[in-house]
mmCIF file of C-alpha atoms in Angstrom:
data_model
loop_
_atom_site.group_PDB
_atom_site.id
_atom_site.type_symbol
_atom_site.label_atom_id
_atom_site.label_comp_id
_atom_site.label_asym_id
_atom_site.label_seq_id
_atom_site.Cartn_x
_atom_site.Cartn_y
_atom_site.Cartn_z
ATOM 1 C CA UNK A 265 31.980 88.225 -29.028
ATOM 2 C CA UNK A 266 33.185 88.300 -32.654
ATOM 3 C CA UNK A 267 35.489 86.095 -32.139
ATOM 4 C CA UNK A 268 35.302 81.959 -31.234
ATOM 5 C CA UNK A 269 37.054 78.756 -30.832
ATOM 6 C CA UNK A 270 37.783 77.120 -34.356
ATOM 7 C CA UNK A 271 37.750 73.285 -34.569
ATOM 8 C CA UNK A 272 40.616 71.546 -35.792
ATOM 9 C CA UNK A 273 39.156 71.001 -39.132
ATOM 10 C CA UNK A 274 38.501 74.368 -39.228
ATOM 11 C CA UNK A 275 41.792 75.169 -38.571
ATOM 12 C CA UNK A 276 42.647 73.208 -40.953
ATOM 13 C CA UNK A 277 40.485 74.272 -43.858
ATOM 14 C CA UNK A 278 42.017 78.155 -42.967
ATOM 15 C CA UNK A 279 45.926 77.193 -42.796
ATOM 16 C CA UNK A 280 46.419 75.041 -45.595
ATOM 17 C CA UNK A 281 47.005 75.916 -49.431
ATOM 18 C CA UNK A 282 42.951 75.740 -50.852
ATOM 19 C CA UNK A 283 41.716 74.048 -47.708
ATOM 20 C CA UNK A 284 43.082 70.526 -48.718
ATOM 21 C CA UNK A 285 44.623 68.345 -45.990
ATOM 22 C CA UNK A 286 44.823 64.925 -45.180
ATOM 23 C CA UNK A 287 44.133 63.603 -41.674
ATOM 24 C CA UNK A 288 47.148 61.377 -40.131
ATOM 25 C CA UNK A 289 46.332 58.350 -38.027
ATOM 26 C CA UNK A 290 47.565 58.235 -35.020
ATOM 27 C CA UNK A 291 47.171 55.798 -32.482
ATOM 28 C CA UNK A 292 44.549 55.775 -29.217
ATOM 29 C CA UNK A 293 45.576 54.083 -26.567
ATOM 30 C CA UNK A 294 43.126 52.636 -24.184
ATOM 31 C CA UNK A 295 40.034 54.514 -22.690
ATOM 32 C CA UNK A 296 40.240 55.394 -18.287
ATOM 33 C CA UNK A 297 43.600 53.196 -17.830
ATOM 34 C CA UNK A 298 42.382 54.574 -14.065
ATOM 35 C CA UNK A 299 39.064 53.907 -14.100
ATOM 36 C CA UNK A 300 38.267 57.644 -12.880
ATOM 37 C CA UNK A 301 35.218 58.529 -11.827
ATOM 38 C CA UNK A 302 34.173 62.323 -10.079
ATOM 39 C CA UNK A 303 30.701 63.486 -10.140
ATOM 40 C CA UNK A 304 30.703 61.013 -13.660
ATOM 41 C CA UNK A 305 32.508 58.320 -15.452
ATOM 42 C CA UNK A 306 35.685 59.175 -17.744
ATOM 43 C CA UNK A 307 34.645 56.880 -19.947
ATOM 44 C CA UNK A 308 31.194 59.216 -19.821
ATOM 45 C CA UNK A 309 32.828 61.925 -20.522
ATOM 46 C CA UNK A 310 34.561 60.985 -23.136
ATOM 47 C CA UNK A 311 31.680 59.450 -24.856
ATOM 48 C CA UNK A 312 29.875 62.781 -24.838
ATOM 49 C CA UNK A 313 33.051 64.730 -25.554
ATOM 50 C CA UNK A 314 33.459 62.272 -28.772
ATOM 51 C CA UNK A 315 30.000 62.821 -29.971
ATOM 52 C CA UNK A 316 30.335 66.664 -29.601
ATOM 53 C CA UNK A 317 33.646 67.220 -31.701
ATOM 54 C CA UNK A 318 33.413 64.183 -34.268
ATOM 55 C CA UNK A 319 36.806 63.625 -32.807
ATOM 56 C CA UNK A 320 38.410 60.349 -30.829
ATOM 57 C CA UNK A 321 40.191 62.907 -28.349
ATOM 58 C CA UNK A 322 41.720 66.405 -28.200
ATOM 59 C CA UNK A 323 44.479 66.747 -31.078
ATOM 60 C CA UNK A 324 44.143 66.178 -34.756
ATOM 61 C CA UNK A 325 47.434 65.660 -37.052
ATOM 62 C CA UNK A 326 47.171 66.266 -40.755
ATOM 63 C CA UNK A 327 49.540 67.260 -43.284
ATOM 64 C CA UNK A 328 48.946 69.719 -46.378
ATOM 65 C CA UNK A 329 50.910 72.565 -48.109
ATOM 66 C CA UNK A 330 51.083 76.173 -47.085
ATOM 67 C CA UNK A 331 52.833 78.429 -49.578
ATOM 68 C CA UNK A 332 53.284 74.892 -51.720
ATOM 69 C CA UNK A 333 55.558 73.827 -49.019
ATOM 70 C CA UNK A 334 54.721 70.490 -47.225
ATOM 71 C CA UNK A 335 54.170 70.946 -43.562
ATOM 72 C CA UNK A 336 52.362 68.788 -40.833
ATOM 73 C CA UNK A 337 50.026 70.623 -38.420
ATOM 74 C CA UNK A 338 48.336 69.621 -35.374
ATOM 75 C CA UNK A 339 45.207 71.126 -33.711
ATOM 76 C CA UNK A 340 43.652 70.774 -30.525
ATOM 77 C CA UNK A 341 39.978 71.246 -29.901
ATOM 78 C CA UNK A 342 38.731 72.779 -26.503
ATOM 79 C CA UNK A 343 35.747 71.451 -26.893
ATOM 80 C CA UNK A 344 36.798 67.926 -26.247
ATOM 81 C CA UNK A 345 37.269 68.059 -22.119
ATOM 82 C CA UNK A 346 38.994 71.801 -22.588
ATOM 83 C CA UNK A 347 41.578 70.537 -25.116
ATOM 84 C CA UNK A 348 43.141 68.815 -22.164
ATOM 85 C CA UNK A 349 46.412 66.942 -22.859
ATOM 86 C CA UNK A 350 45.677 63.072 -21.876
ATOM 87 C CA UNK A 351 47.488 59.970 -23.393
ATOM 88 C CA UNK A 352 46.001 60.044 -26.910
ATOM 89 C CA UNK A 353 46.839 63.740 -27.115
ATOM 90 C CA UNK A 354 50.404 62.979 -26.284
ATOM 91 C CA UNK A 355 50.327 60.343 -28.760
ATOM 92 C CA UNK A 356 48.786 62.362 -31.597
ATOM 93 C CA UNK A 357 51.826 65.062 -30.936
ATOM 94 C CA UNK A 358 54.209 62.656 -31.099
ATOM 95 C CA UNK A 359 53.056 60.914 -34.144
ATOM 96 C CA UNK A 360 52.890 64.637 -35.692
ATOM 97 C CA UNK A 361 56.475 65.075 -34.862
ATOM 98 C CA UNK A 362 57.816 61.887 -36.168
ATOM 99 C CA UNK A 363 56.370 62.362 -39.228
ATOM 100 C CA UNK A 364 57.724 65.627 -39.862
ATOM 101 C CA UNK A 365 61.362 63.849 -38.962
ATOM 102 C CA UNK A 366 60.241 61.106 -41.353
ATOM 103 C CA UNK A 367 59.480 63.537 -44.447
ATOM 104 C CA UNK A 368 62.089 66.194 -43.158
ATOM 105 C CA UNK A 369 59.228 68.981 -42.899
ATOM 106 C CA UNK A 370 58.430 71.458 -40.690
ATOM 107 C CA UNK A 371 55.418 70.913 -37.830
ATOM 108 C CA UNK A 372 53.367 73.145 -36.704
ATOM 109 C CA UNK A 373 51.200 73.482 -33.589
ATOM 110 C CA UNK A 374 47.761 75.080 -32.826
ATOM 111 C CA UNK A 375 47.273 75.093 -28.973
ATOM 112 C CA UNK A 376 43.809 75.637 -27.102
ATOM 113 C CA UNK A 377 44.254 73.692 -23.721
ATOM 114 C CA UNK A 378 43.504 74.358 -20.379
ATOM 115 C CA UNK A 379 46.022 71.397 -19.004
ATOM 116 C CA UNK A 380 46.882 67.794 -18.260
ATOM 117 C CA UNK A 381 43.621 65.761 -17.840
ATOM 118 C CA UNK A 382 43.537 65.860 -14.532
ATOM 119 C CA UNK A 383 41.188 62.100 -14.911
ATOM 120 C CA UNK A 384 44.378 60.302 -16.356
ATOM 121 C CA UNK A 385 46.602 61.229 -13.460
ATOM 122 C CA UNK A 386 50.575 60.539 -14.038
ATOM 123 C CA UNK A 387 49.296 59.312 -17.155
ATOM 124 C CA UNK A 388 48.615 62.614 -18.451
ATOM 125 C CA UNK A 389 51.312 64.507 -16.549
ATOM 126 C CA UNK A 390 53.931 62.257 -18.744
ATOM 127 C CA UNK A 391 52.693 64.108 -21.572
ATOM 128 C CA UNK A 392 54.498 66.520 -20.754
ATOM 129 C CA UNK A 393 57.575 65.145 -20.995
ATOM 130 C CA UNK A 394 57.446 62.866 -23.940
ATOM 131 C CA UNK A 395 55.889 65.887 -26.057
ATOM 132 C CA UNK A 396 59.027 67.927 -24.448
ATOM 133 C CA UNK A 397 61.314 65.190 -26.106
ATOM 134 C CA UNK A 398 59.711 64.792 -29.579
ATOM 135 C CA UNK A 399 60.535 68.907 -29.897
ATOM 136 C CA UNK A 400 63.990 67.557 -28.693
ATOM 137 C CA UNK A 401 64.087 65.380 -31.706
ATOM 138 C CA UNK A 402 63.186 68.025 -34.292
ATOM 139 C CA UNK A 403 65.485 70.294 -32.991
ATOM 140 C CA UNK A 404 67.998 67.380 -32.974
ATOM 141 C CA UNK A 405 67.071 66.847 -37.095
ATOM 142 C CA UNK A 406 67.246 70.641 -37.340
ATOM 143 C CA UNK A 407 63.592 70.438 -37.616
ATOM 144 C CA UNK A 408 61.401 73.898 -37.393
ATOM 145 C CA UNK A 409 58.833 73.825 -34.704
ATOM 146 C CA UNK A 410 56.183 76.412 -34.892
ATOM 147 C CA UNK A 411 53.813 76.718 -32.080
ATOM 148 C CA UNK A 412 50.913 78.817 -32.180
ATOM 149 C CA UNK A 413 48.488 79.426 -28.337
ATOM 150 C CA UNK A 414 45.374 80.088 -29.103
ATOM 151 C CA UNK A 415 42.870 80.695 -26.803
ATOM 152 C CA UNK A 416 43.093 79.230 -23.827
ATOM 153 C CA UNK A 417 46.591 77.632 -23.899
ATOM 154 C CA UNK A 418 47.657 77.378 -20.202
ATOM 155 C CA UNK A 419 48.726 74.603 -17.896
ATOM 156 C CA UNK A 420 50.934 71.549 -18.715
ATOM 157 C CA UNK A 421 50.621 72.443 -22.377
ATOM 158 C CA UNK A 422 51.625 75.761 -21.652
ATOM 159 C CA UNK A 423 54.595 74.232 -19.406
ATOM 160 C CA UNK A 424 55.685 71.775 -22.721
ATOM 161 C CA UNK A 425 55.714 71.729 -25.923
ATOM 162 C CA UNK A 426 53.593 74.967 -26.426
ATOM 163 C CA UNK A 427 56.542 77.527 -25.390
ATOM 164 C CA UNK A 428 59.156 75.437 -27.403
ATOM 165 C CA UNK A 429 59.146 76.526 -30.094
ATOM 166 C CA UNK A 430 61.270 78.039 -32.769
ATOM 167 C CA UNK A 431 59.044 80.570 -33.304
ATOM 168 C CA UNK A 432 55.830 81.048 -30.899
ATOM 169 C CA UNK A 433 52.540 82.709 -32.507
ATOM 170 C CA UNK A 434 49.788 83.992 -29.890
ATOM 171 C CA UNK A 435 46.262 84.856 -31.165
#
């Protein structure tokens, strides 16, 4: 019990040089393409899962310096729908990767996800492959790739980008 989840910001505020970061757009594509519902409405649980975290989905992208070197980090949140990997998530990772390619800096990954979002369908399993590709693309640049799994990192994440690369942290 002395440990818990950290939010993104918070992850943020601990990696980079005297907790100063800035937060990179990145896009959000529509809301319950599917129009899913189970015991509740996506679009429900998104709504709550945006109030809880202050977040528009899973993954934050911001950029800062560590050591005085520039680097762009994402995070993912587990509180928002267990950090689950859906279409905006994909799209935050990739926008985190082609900015590193853009500036020629390294990106670095915190993971805490239990999966695809199971409410987005295909949608979400894609993720998995266009995040696999954007790691293609740094490596292509000669890019580093850190990823870090936190607590819980399992599933499709686990099965993408999370175990790519060039070095892999585990808390």
């Amino acid at each position: 019990g002395a440990h818990h989840k950290l939010t993104c910001r918070e992850r943020f505020e601990t990696f980079f040089d005297n907790k100063q970061f800035e937060l990179i757009e990145t896009p959000l594509p529509k809301d319950d393409p599917l129009n899913f519902v189970d015991k509740k409405k996506y679009t429900d649980r998104l709504k709550s899962a945006r109030k809880l975290t202050g977040q528009d989905d899973a993954v934050l992208i911001a950029k800062g310096k560590v050591q005085g070197l520039d680097v762009v980090v994402g995070a993912q949140d587990f509180r928002f729908i267990g950090g689950s990997l859906g279409a905006a998530s994909g799209e935050a990772f990739i926008a985190g990767a082609q900015h590193a390619i853009e500036n020629n800096i390294p990106y670095c990954f915190i993971s805490s996800s239990g999966g695809a979002r199971m409410m987005e369908s295909m949608i979400s399993l894609s993720q998995m492959s266009r995040t696999t590709l954007a790691v293609h693309e740094l490596k292509k640049k000669n890019i580093p790739f850190i990823s870090v799994c936190s607590m819980p990192t399992t599933g499709g994440v686990t099965a993408s980008y999370a175990m790519l690369g060039d070095f892999i942290i585990s808390e």
